[in-house]
Tab-separated table of C-alpha atoms in Angstrom:
chain	number	residue	atom	x	y	z
A	17	MET	CA	31.336	-2.764	-7.105
A	18	LEU	CA	31.705	-4.916	-10.250
A	19	LEU	CA	28.449	-6.477	-11.437
A	20	PRO	CA	27.705	-8.607	-14.502
A	21	PRO	CA	26.555	-6.278	-17.329
A	22	LEU	CA	22.992	-7.655	-17.218
A	23	LEU	CA	22.756	-6.851	-13.501
A	24	ASP	CA	24.054	-3.286	-13.680
A	25	PRO	CA	21.091	-1.325	-12.222
A	26	ALA	CA	22.186	1.847	-14.019
A	27	LYS	CA	21.281	0.156	-17.305
A	28	LEU	CA	17.826	-1.027	-16.232
A	29	PHE	CA	15.980	2.305	-16.108
A	30	PHE	CA	13.455	3.114	-18.830
A	31	PHE	CA	12.562	6.723	-17.929
A	32	ILE	CA	15.626	8.206	-16.244
A	33	ASN	CA	19.376	8.329	-16.720
A	34	ALA	CA	20.697	6.810	-13.502
A	35	ASN	CA	24.139	8.382	-13.767
A	36	GLU	CA	22.640	11.871	-14.194
A	37	ASP	CA	19.417	11.678	-12.151
A	38	LEU	CA	20.546	9.686	-9.090
A	39	TYR	CA	22.992	10.470	-6.338
A	40	PRO	CA	26.023	8.143	-6.388
A	41	SER	CA	25.014	6.884	-2.919
A	42	ASP	CA	21.601	5.819	-4.275
A	43	LEU	CA	23.216	3.927	-7.124
A	44	HIS	CA	25.623	2.224	-4.711
A	45	GLU	CA	22.687	1.033	-2.592
A	46	LEU	CA	21.041	-0.471	-5.670
A	47	GLU	CA	24.299	-2.125	-6.669
A	48	ALA	CA	24.580	-3.664	-3.211
A	49	LEU	CA	21.077	-5.117	-3.548
A	50	PHE	CA	21.883	-6.606	-6.951
A	51	ALA	CA	25.192	-7.989	-5.646
A	52	LEU	CA	23.738	-10.049	-2.774
A	53	PRO	CA	25.163	-13.611	-2.646
A	54	GLY	CA	23.360	-16.160	-4.783
A	55	ASN	CA	23.029	-17.052	-8.449
A	56	PRO	CA	23.748	-13.932	-10.590
A	57	GLU	CA	22.762	-15.645	-13.840
A	58	LEU	CA	19.346	-16.642	-12.505
A	59	ARG	CA	18.928	-13.203	-10.939
A	60	ALA	CA	19.604	-11.509	-14.272
A	61	ASP	CA	16.975	-13.671	-16.005
A	62	ASN	CA	14.433	-12.968	-13.275
A	63	VAL	CA	15.049	-9.228	-13.182
A	64	HIS	CA	14.697	-8.748	-16.924
A	65	PHE	CA	11.516	-10.823	-17.116
A	66	ILE	CA	9.811	-9.034	-14.196
A	67	LEU	CA	10.940	-5.565	-15.241
A	68	CYS	CA	9.625	-6.009	-18.789
A	69	LEU	CA	6.302	-7.306	-17.445
A	70	LEU	CA	5.874	-4.270	-15.182
A	71	HIS	CA	6.711	-1.868	-17.990
A	72	ASP	CA	4.243	-3.604	-20.293
A	73	CYS	CA	1.585	-2.859	-17.677
A	74	VAL	CA	2.587	0.713	-16.898
A	75	SER	CA	2.651	1.542	-20.608
A	76	MET	CA	-1.054	0.573	-20.773
A	77	ASP	CA	-2.231	2.912	-17.999
A	78	PHE	CA	0.448	4.464	-15.786
A	79	GLU	CA	-1.794	5.954	-13.108
A	80	ARG	CA	-4.086	2.942	-12.716
A	81	TYR	CA	-1.252	0.395	-12.629
A	82	ILE	CA	0.756	2.367	-10.069
A	83	ASN	CA	-2.268	3.183	-7.875
A	84	ASP	CA	-4.102	-0.136	-8.053
A	85	VAL	CA	-1.319	-2.708	-8.468
A	86	PHE	CA	2.223	-1.580	-7.739
A	87	LEU	CA	1.796	0.647	-4.684
A	88	PRO	CA	-0.781	-1.606	-2.938
A	89	TRP	CA	1.579	-4.527	-3.521
A	90	THR	CA	4.467	-2.608	-1.897
A	91	GLY	CA	2.183	-2.161	1.129
A	92	LEU	CA	1.514	-5.905	1.106
A	93	LYS	CA	5.236	-6.581	0.936
A	94	ARG	CA	5.934	-4.260	3.881
A	95	ARG	CA	3.732	-6.530	5.993
A	96	THR	CA	6.148	-9.402	5.348
A	97	SER	CA	9.191	-7.577	6.737
A	98	ILE	CA	9.093	-9.240	10.163
A	99	HIS	CA	8.912	-12.669	8.482
A	100	ARG	CA	11.859	-11.804	6.268
A	101	GLU	CA	13.975	-10.795	9.252
A	102	ARG	CA	13.110	-14.036	11.024
A	103	ILE	CA	13.978	-16.093	7.926
A	104	LEU	CA	17.327	-14.319	7.609
A	105	GLN	CA	18.013	-15.176	11.240
A	106	GLU	CA	17.201	-18.805	10.456
A	107	PHE	CA	19.694	-18.691	7.588
A	108	SER	CA	22.362	-17.580	10.052
A	109	ARG	CA	21.617	-20.587	12.267
A	110	ILE	CA	22.424	-23.194	9.621
A	111	GLY	CA	26.033	-23.431	10.818
A	112	GLN	CA	24.851	-24.472	14.298
A	113	PHE	CA	23.992	-27.982	13.068
A	114	SER	CA	26.307	-30.738	11.866
A	115	ALA	CA	26.189	-31.088	8.078
A	116	GLY	CA	23.875	-33.895	7.034
A	117	SER	CA	22.518	-34.477	10.537
A	118	PRO	CA	18.754	-34.932	11.044
A	119	GLU	CA	18.713	-31.602	12.909
A	120	ASN	CA	20.386	-29.897	9.955
A	121	MET	CA	17.939	-31.429	7.476
A	122	ALA	CA	14.925	-30.566	9.653
A	123	HIS	CA	16.155	-26.972	9.914
A	124	LEU	CA	16.527	-26.705	6.136
A	125	VAL	CA	13.068	-28.204	5.572
A	126	GLN	CA	11.434	-25.648	7.863
A	127	LEU	CA	13.438	-22.870	6.231
A	128	TYR	CA	12.084	-23.953	2.840
A	129	ARG	CA	8.546	-24.015	4.214
A	130	ASN	CA	8.849	-20.555	5.779
A	131	ILE	CA	10.246	-18.977	2.612
A	132	VAL	CA	7.386	-20.396	0.524
A	133	SER	CA	4.553	-19.473	2.878
A	134	ASP	CA	5.807	-16.178	4.297
A	135	LEU	CA	7.647	-14.589	1.344
A	136	PHE	CA	7.381	-16.471	-1.938
A	137	ASP	CA	3.571	-16.519	-1.876
A	138	PRO	CA	2.973	-12.764	-1.294
A	139	TYR	CA	5.881	-11.794	-3.548
A	140	LEU	CA	4.360	-13.765	-6.450
A	141	THR	CA	1.247	-11.624	-6.056
A	142	LEU	CA	3.018	-8.823	-7.951
A	143	ILE	CA	3.537	-11.118	-10.951
A	144	VAL	CA	-0.006	-12.518	-10.810
A	145	ALA	CA	-1.578	-9.055	-10.437
A	146	SER	CA	0.528	-7.686	-13.295
A	147	TYR	CA	-0.540	-10.489	-15.632
A	148	GLN	CA	-4.157	-9.932	-14.618
A	149	PHE	CA	-3.772	-6.209	-15.282
A	150	LYS	CA	-2.184	-6.897	-18.658
A	151	HIS	CA	-4.993	-9.233	-19.696
A	152	GLY	CA	-7.858	-7.161	-18.270
A	153	SER	CA	-8.912	-9.458	-15.409
A	154	PHE	CA	-7.418	-7.523	-12.462
A	155	THR	CA	-9.878	-6.416	-9.751
A	156	ASN	CA	-7.792	-5.542	-6.689
A	157	ILE	CA	-4.595	-6.589	-4.959
A	158	ASP	CA	-6.364	-8.598	-2.242
A	159	ASN	CA	-8.085	-10.797	-4.815
A	160	ALA	CA	-4.812	-11.273	-6.673
A	161	ASN	CA	-3.140	-12.251	-3.406
A	162	LEU	CA	-5.779	-14.445	-1.764
A	163	ALA	CA	-7.862	-15.978	-4.538
A	164	ARG	CA	-5.024	-18.449	-5.228
A	165	GLY	CA	-2.611	-20.371	-3.049
A	166	GLU	CA	1.050	-20.236	-3.993
A	167	ARG	CA	0.740	-23.501	-5.946
A	168	ASN	CA	-2.024	-22.007	-8.117
A	169	LYS	CA	-0.016	-18.796	-8.516
A	170	VAL	CA	2.956	-20.794	-9.780
A	171	GLU	CA	0.724	-22.670	-12.236
A	172	TYR	CA	-0.895	-19.411	-13.402
A	173	ILE	CA	2.480	-17.745	-14.019
A	174	SER	CA	4.085	-20.841	-15.580
A	175	ALA	CA	1.192	-21.203	-18.040
A	176	ARG	CA	2.342	-17.956	-19.714
A	177	ASN	CA	5.683	-19.629	-20.646
A	178	GLU	CA	7.542	-16.347	-20.136
A	179	CYS	CA	9.175	-16.600	-16.727
A	180	GLY	CA	12.002	-18.953	-17.640
A	181	ARG	CA	13.609	-20.399	-14.513
A	182	MET	CA	12.226	-17.926	-11.982
A	183	LEU	CA	10.101	-20.580	-10.229
A	184	ILE	CA	12.539	-23.528	-10.303
A	185	GLY	CA	13.018	-23.486	-6.543
A	186	TYR	CA	9.372	-24.336	-5.932
A	187	ASP	CA	7.835	-27.816	-5.848
A	188	GLY	CA	4.186	-27.981	-4.790
A	189	ARG	CA	4.476	-31.650	-3.848
A	190	VAL	CA	7.291	-30.896	-1.414
A	191	ARG	CA	5.426	-27.869	-0.048
A	192	ASN	CA	2.363	-30.007	0.674
A	193	ALA	CA	4.453	-32.745	2.275
A	194	ILE	CA	6.178	-30.241	4.573
A	195	SER	CA	2.876	-28.621	5.537
A	196	HIS	CA	1.561	-32.015	6.660
A	197	SER	CA	4.798	-33.618	7.816
A	198	GLY	CA	3.181	-35.531	10.689
A	199	SER	CA	4.035	-39.217	10.732
A	200	HIS	CA	4.618	-39.715	6.994
A	201	GLY	CA	5.017	-36.372	5.219
A	202	VAL	CA	8.778	-35.981	5.723
A	203	THR	CA	11.322	-38.710	6.442
A	204	TYR	CA	15.041	-38.117	7.002
A	205	ARG	CA	17.551	-40.638	5.688
A	206	GLU	CA	21.276	-40.758	5.080
A	207	ASN	CA	22.013	-37.397	3.448
A	208	GLU	CA	18.571	-37.232	1.827
A	209	ILE	CA	14.995	-36.299	2.607
A	210	VAL	CA	11.904	-38.151	1.431
A	211	PHE	CA	8.799	-35.993	0.922
A	212	ARG	CA	5.400	-37.636	0.569
A	213	ASP	CA	2.648	-35.572	-1.013
A	214	ILE	CA	-0.372	-37.382	0.402
A	215	SER	CA	-3.835	-36.949	-1.080
A	216	ARG	CA	-5.949	-37.531	2.021
A	217	SER	CA	-9.068	-39.611	1.432
A	218	VAL	CA	-10.413	-43.091	2.255
A	219	SER	CA	-7.899	-44.530	-0.207
A	220	SER	CA	-5.040	-42.070	0.078
A	221	ARG	CA	-2.697	-41.473	-2.851
A	222	VAL	CA	0.973	-40.806	-2.284
A	223	THR	CA	3.475	-39.020	-4.528
A	224	MET	CA	7.045	-39.377	-3.296
A	225	VAL	CA	9.844	-36.880	-3.963
A	226	THR	CA	13.418	-37.457	-2.750
A	227	TRP	CA	15.947	-34.656	-2.467
A	228	THR	CA	19.522	-34.784	-1.297
A	229	VAL	CA	20.603	-32.187	1.233
A	230	ALA	CA	22.527	-30.416	-1.532
A	231	GLU	CA	19.410	-30.267	-3.724
A	232	LEU	CA	17.317	-28.904	-0.873
A	233	GLU	CA	19.950	-26.223	-0.259
A	234	LYS	CA	19.929	-25.318	-3.971
A	235	ARG	CA	16.125	-25.100	-3.997
A	236	ILE	CA	16.249	-22.747	-1.022
A	237	VAL	CA	18.779	-20.551	-2.825
A	238	ASP	CA	16.641	-20.566	-5.988
A	239	LEU	CA	13.565	-19.554	-3.993
A	240	PHE	CA	15.448	-16.724	-2.368
A	241	GLU	CA	16.759	-15.635	-5.775
A	242	CYS	CA	13.143	-15.051	-6.770
A	243	ILE	CA	12.610	-12.915	-3.653
A	244	ILE	CA	15.820	-10.916	-4.197
A	245	SER	CA	14.968	-10.378	-7.873
A	246	ILE	CA	11.513	-8.980	-7.099
A	247	ASP	CA	13.010	-6.736	-4.405
A	248	ALA	CA	15.574	-5.434	-6.894
A	249	VAL	CA	12.935	-4.795	-9.565
A	250	GLU	CA	10.694	-3.004	-7.050
A	251	ASN	CA	13.483	-0.551	-6.281
A	252	VAL	CA	14.523	0.087	-9.879
A	253	PHE	CA	10.951	0.360	-11.157
A	254	GLY	CA	9.844	2.576	-8.255
A	255	ILE	CA	12.741	4.992	-8.752
A	256	ASP	CA	12.185	4.970	-12.514
A	257	CYS	CA	8.509	5.935	-12.051
A	258	LEU	CA	9.125	8.410	-9.222
A	259	ASP	CA	8.491	11.560	-11.252
A	260	GLY	CA	5.098	10.214	-12.301
A	261	ILE	CA	4.315	9.231	-8.704
A	262	VAL	CA	5.184	12.531	-7.016
A	263	GLY	CA	3.724	14.565	-9.899
A	264	ASN	CA	0.206	13.283	-9.244
A	265	ALA	CA	-1.455	14.208	-5.939
A	266	LYS	CA	-3.557	11.036	-5.713
A	267	THR	CA	-0.610	8.784	-6.540
A	268	LEU	CA	1.665	10.595	-4.101
A	269	LEU	CA	-0.863	10.044	-1.297
A	270	GLN	CA	-1.026	6.355	-2.241
A	271	PHE	CA	2.755	6.220	-2.119
A	272	LEU	CA	2.844	7.772	1.352
A	273	LEU	CA	0.095	5.449	2.595
A	274	PHE	CA	1.797	2.253	1.459
A	275	HIS	CA	5.442	3.229	1.741
A	276	SER	CA	5.717	5.061	5.054
A	277	ASP	CA	4.744	4.777	8.685
A	278	LEU	CA	3.177	7.426	10.928
A	279	ASN	CA	6.512	8.836	12.145
A	280	GLU	CA	7.804	9.198	8.592
A	281	ARG	CA	4.611	10.919	7.471
A	282	GLN	CA	4.734	13.303	10.422
A	283	ARG	CA	8.347	14.245	9.659
A	284	LEU	CA	7.454	14.868	6.019
A	285	SER	CA	4.413	16.932	7.007
A	286	ALA	CA	6.514	19.100	9.327
A	287	ARG	CA	9.064	19.693	6.580
A	288	LEU	CA	6.394	20.624	4.027
A	289	ASP	CA	4.655	22.921	6.544
A	290	SER	CA	7.787	24.921	7.361
A	291	ALA	CA	7.137	27.498	4.615
A	292	TYR	CA	3.523	28.038	5.733
A	293	ALA	CA	4.590	28.195	9.378
A	294	ALA	CA	7.057	30.966	8.537
A	295	VAL	CA	4.086	33.086	7.436
A	296	ARG	CA	1.708	32.070	10.250
A	297	GLU	CA	4.306	32.744	12.952
A	298	ASN	CA	5.626	36.008	11.508
A	299	SER	CA	4.838	38.579	14.214
A	300	SER	CA	5.481	41.467	11.841
A	301	LEU	CA	2.470	40.490	9.744
A	302	SER	CA	-1.130	41.213	10.656
A	303	THR	CA	-3.662	38.402	10.543
A	304	GLU	CA	-5.139	39.895	7.384
A	305	GLU	CA	-1.704	39.876	5.723
A	306	LYS	CA	-1.076	36.279	6.734
A	307	ILE	CA	-4.404	35.193	5.264
A	308	GLU	CA	-3.723	37.185	2.097
A	309	ARG	CA	-0.342	35.473	1.605
A	310	LEU	CA	-1.586	31.957	2.325
A	311	ALA	CA	-4.876	32.148	0.393
A	312	PRO	CA	-3.363	31.546	-3.088
A	313	ILE	CA	-1.789	28.328	-1.809
A	314	ILE	CA	-5.132	26.644	-1.228
A	315	PHE	CA	-6.192	27.494	-4.793
A	316	PHE	CA	-2.976	25.936	-6.084
A	317	HIS	CA	-3.337	22.724	-4.077
A	318	CYS	CA	-7.024	22.350	-4.852
A	319	GLY	CA	-6.237	22.791	-8.530
A	320	ALA	CA	-3.540	20.107	-8.354
A	321	ARG	CA	-6.137	17.751	-6.874
A	322	LYS	CA	-8.839	18.730	-9.387
A	323	MET	CA	-10.974	20.199	-6.585
A	324	PRO	CA	-12.735	23.286	-8.011
A	325	VAL	CA	-12.969	26.396	-5.803
A	326	THR	CA	-15.144	29.442	-6.519
A	327	SER	CA	-13.826	31.771	-3.804
A	328	LEU	CA	-12.799	32.133	-0.150
A	329	SER	CA	-14.377	34.351	2.490
A	330	VAL	CA	-13.535	35.164	6.098
A	331	THR	CA	-15.920	36.106	8.918
A	332	THR	CA	-15.695	39.565	10.430
A	333	HIS	CA	-13.759	38.382	13.441
A	334	GLN	CA	-11.628	36.051	11.311
A	335	GLU	CA	-12.751	32.952	13.164
A	336	VAL	CA	-14.167	30.956	10.254
A	337	LEU	CA	-12.742	30.400	6.781
A	338	SER	CA	-15.458	29.681	4.210
A	339	ILE	CA	-14.527	27.807	1.036
A	340	LEU	CA	-17.118	28.293	-1.696
A	341	ILE	CA	-17.264	25.548	-4.307
A	342	PRO	CA	-19.573	24.768	-7.250
A	343	ILE	CA	-22.274	22.147	-6.768
A	344	SER	CA	-21.570	18.657	-8.090
A	345	GLY	CA	-24.034	15.850	-8.773
A	346	SER	CA	-27.455	15.355	-7.228
A	347	LEU	CA	-28.434	14.701	-3.619
A	348	LEU	CA	-31.474	12.574	-4.380
A	349	ASP	CA	-30.759	9.977	-1.699
A	350	ASP	CA	-28.764	9.614	1.507
A	351	SER	CA	-25.947	7.694	-0.178
A	352	ALA	CA	-25.365	10.529	-2.643
A	353	LEU	CA	-25.477	13.049	0.181
A	354	ILE	CA	-22.913	11.233	2.317
A	355	ASP	CA	-20.617	10.704	-0.670
A	356	ARG	CA	-20.681	14.406	-1.440
A	357	ALA	CA	-20.182	15.342	2.205
A	358	MET	CA	-17.029	13.234	2.338
A	359	GLU	CA	-15.731	14.874	-0.836
A	360	MET	CA	-16.346	18.313	0.629
A	361	MET	CA	-14.516	17.550	3.866
A	362	ARG	CA	-11.317	17.260	1.842
A	363	TYR	CA	-11.410	21.057	1.380
A	364	GLY	CA	-11.456	21.673	5.126
A	365	VAL	CA	-8.632	19.182	5.699
A	366	LEU	CA	-6.494	20.836	3.043
A	367	ALA	CA	-7.244	24.346	4.319
A	368	GLN	CA	-6.389	23.410	7.893
A	369	THR	CA	-2.953	22.138	6.869
A	370	ILE	CA	-2.223	25.571	5.395
A	371	PHE	CA	-3.900	28.006	7.814
A	372	GLN	CA	-3.969	25.875	11.007
A	373	ASN	CA	-4.535	28.069	14.095
A	374	LEU	CA	-5.515	31.173	12.101
A	375	PHE	CA	-9.125	29.936	12.133
A	376	SER	CA	-11.214	28.087	14.698
A	377	SER	CA	-13.482	26.471	12.090
A	378	TYR	CA	-13.502	25.645	8.390
A	379	ARG	CA	-16.668	25.811	6.336
A	380	THR	CA	-17.126	24.359	2.837
A	381	ILE	CA	-20.263	25.444	0.978
A	382	GLU	CA	-21.717	24.421	-2.363
A	383	VAL	CA	-23.053	27.592	-3.985
A	384	VAL	CA	-25.138	28.215	-7.093
A	385	GLY	CA	-26.439	31.262	-8.941
A	386	GLU	CA	-25.563	34.943	-8.776
A	387	ASN	CA	-26.614	35.164	-5.125
A	388	ASN	CA	-24.418	32.212	-4.134
A	389	ALA	CA	-27.376	30.324	-2.715
A	390	SER	CA	-26.116	27.408	-0.652
A	391	ARG	CA	-26.965	23.768	-1.190
A	392	LEU	CA	-24.793	21.464	0.986
A	393	GLU	CA	-22.597	22.914	3.732
A	394	VAL	CA	-19.961	21.236	5.935
A	395	VAL	CA	-18.467	22.879	9.043
A	396	SER	CA	-15.568	21.282	10.960
A	397	GLY	CA	-13.616	22.563	13.919
A	398	ALA	CA	-9.915	23.251	13.430
A	399	GLY	CA	-9.029	20.851	16.263
A	400	LEU	CA	-11.014	18.023	14.669
A	401	LEU	CA	-9.324	18.577	11.312
A	402	LYS	CA	-5.896	18.740	12.955
A	403	ASP	CA	-6.550	15.435	14.714
A	404	TYR	CA	-7.457	13.945	11.342
A	405	CYS	CA	-4.234	15.253	9.793
A	406	ASP	CA	-2.250	13.896	12.769
A	407	GLU	CA	-3.982	10.504	12.270
A	408	LYS	CA	-5.604	10.636	15.693
A	409	ALA	CA	-9.070	10.821	14.155
A	410	GLY	CA	-10.532	9.266	11.029
A	411	LEU	CA	-13.022	10.047	8.330
A	412	VAL	CA	-15.772	8.536	10.471
A	413	ASP	CA	-14.961	11.067	13.205
A	414	LEU	CA	-15.194	13.906	10.690
A	415	LEU	CA	-18.620	12.616	9.654
A	416	ASN	CA	-19.742	12.122	13.237
A	417	ASP	CA	-18.428	15.371	14.741
A	418	SER	CA	-18.794	17.934	11.937
A	419	ALA	CA	-21.936	19.953	11.293
A	420	PHE	CA	-23.914	19.522	8.055
A	421	PHE	CA	-26.601	21.664	6.461
A	422	GLU	CA	-28.730	21.306	3.349
A	423	ALA	CA	-30.135	24.625	2.089
A	424	GLY	CA	-29.586	25.991	5.593
A	425	ARG	CA	-31.372	23.117	7.381
A	426	PRO	CA	-29.282	20.994	9.805
A	427	ILE	CA	-28.644	17.352	8.860
A	428	LEU	CA	-27.776	14.737	11.476
A	429	ILE	CA	-24.937	12.422	10.491
A	430	GLN	CA	-23.681	9.953	13.084
A	431	ILE	CA	-21.743	6.687	13.181
A	432	ASP	CA	-22.481	3.392	14.905
A	433	PHE	CA	-18.933	2.719	16.055
A	434	ALA	CA	-19.790	-0.753	17.358
A	435	ALA	CA	-21.034	-1.775	13.901
A	436	LEU	CA	-17.962	-0.176	12.365
A	437	SER	CA	-15.721	-2.210	14.682
A	438	ASP	CA	-17.452	-5.421	13.625
A	439	ALA	CA	-16.938	-4.529	9.958
A	440	GLU	CA	-13.254	-3.762	10.534
A	441	ASN	CA	-12.714	-7.039	12.363
A	442	SER	CA	-13.994	-8.960	9.336
A	443	SER	CA	-11.774	-7.000	6.935
A	444	LEU	CA	-8.248	-7.825	5.771
A	445	ASN	CA	-7.130	-4.222	6.108
A	446	GLU	CA	-5.909	-2.453	9.215
A	447	PRO	CA	-8.552	-0.162	10.731
A	448	PHE	CA	-8.203	3.495	9.933
A	449	PRO	CA	-7.508	5.917	12.815
A	450	ARG	CA	-10.394	7.152	14.927
A	451	TYR	CA	-11.082	8.586	18.344
A	452	LYS	CA	-10.806	5.799	20.894
A	453	ALA	CA	-13.480	7.390	23.077
A	454	ASN	CA	-16.025	6.648	20.366
A	455	ASP	CA	-15.443	2.895	20.499
A	456	THR	CA	-17.972	2.458	23.293
A	457	ALA	CA	-20.193	5.461	22.604
A	458	ASP	CA	-23.861	4.994	21.773
A	459	HIS	CA	-24.456	6.490	18.328
A	460	THR	CA	-27.152	6.342	15.711
A	461	LEU	CA	-26.025	4.089	12.857
A	462	CYS	CA	-24.724	5.931	9.813
A	463	ARG	CA	-21.899	3.971	8.205
A	464	GLY	CA	-21.966	6.091	5.083
A	465	MET	CA	-21.654	4.944	1.520
A	466	HIS	CA	-24.416	2.549	0.537
A	467	ASN	CA	-25.061	1.400	4.131
A	468	PRO	CA	-28.830	0.955	4.422
A	469	SER	CA	-28.705	1.963	8.087
A	470	PHE	CA	-27.277	5.417	7.299
A	471	GLN	CA	-29.308	8.152	8.913
A	472	GLY	CA	-29.061	11.332	6.884
A	473	ARG	CA	-31.835	13.865	6.263
A	474	PRO	CA	-34.383	14.113	9.055
A	475	ARG	CA	-37.689	12.483	8.090
């Protein structure tokens, strides 16, 4: 596939050599993305501008930019996929209408509106968030996405005078006219469309913009060039940074969260577990030998995640695996206690993925001193942890259904699932998994971090 030199994806990588580090099939897929119909010259300008901006950011703080900006934005973009498919279907319908007819013009106008609202707006969030990151004003991807409408995003990006022609397809006056077409917003004439941007008040003000059908078609193509360019950069940049993503446990988990669905994660989990399963299911090994072979793996994975472990111990009848860890921080209030409890449950989750049915329960204990005196202790059943790993249960279920002890004394931790539901319904994010049976259960309120209604230590 022959591409203009500036659009050759093999020449756009900063960290890898595409011809040596990629399979030819991967490079062909990238080439096909860069070769989509449109305006190659504009695409080249867009790609180089966006790619340099992203590398400016990642050079400042690789882990933070990838975890807080790039990967959350890819999750945001995944949510637009159904809109993109619908818009592509609308592109294919253009030929159904006579050229220059009112039906043809109306179809093009709605296509322009859908591209702006459903794709252009969320795609620009990557540029806005990257500029914010570069200049130290970034907070989170939701604020970057929702604090501005697409018109404000365009103005924010254009004010930097760096993006060249990337935004030439957009006209805020036309967008406003289309959004309020009604009786006056859009009028169709002989081979042209009149857009009226109406400032609605007692004495309304009108700004009129007239486009020919050909100009509207060009604007649509220019808008879609912006979308294609950001898609192309996402792929090149993501592949370029892949070693840094998979080499960091936290970043890899972020990648899996934003870039895969449940079925994909389950397939990956099964593939990664195959080596452990070969030990667990080996009938020629005793249980003691299986535990002995698998034990070093938990130390390795905890170390990769910067989770310190003192030692492991097994009960006489090999029913409970105890993970002894050093104490961390103080437990002066309930918020600190619940935060630490959630940190400690990560050990049980990790251990269950390795040992699975070899133990019925997993116990994580903070220990101190020569006698290993216990401070905080968390005990979770293997079935509960497996449900969490299978995404049938959530962190709130682990909090609600595990057992907790402080210096040997039981601590009651429960969740008000009705209050949790209300909080989720007012959030932008999808709710995390949890047991459906708990949705209507009557529980004592204990939302967790910083929730004043958390019930922790008995009074």
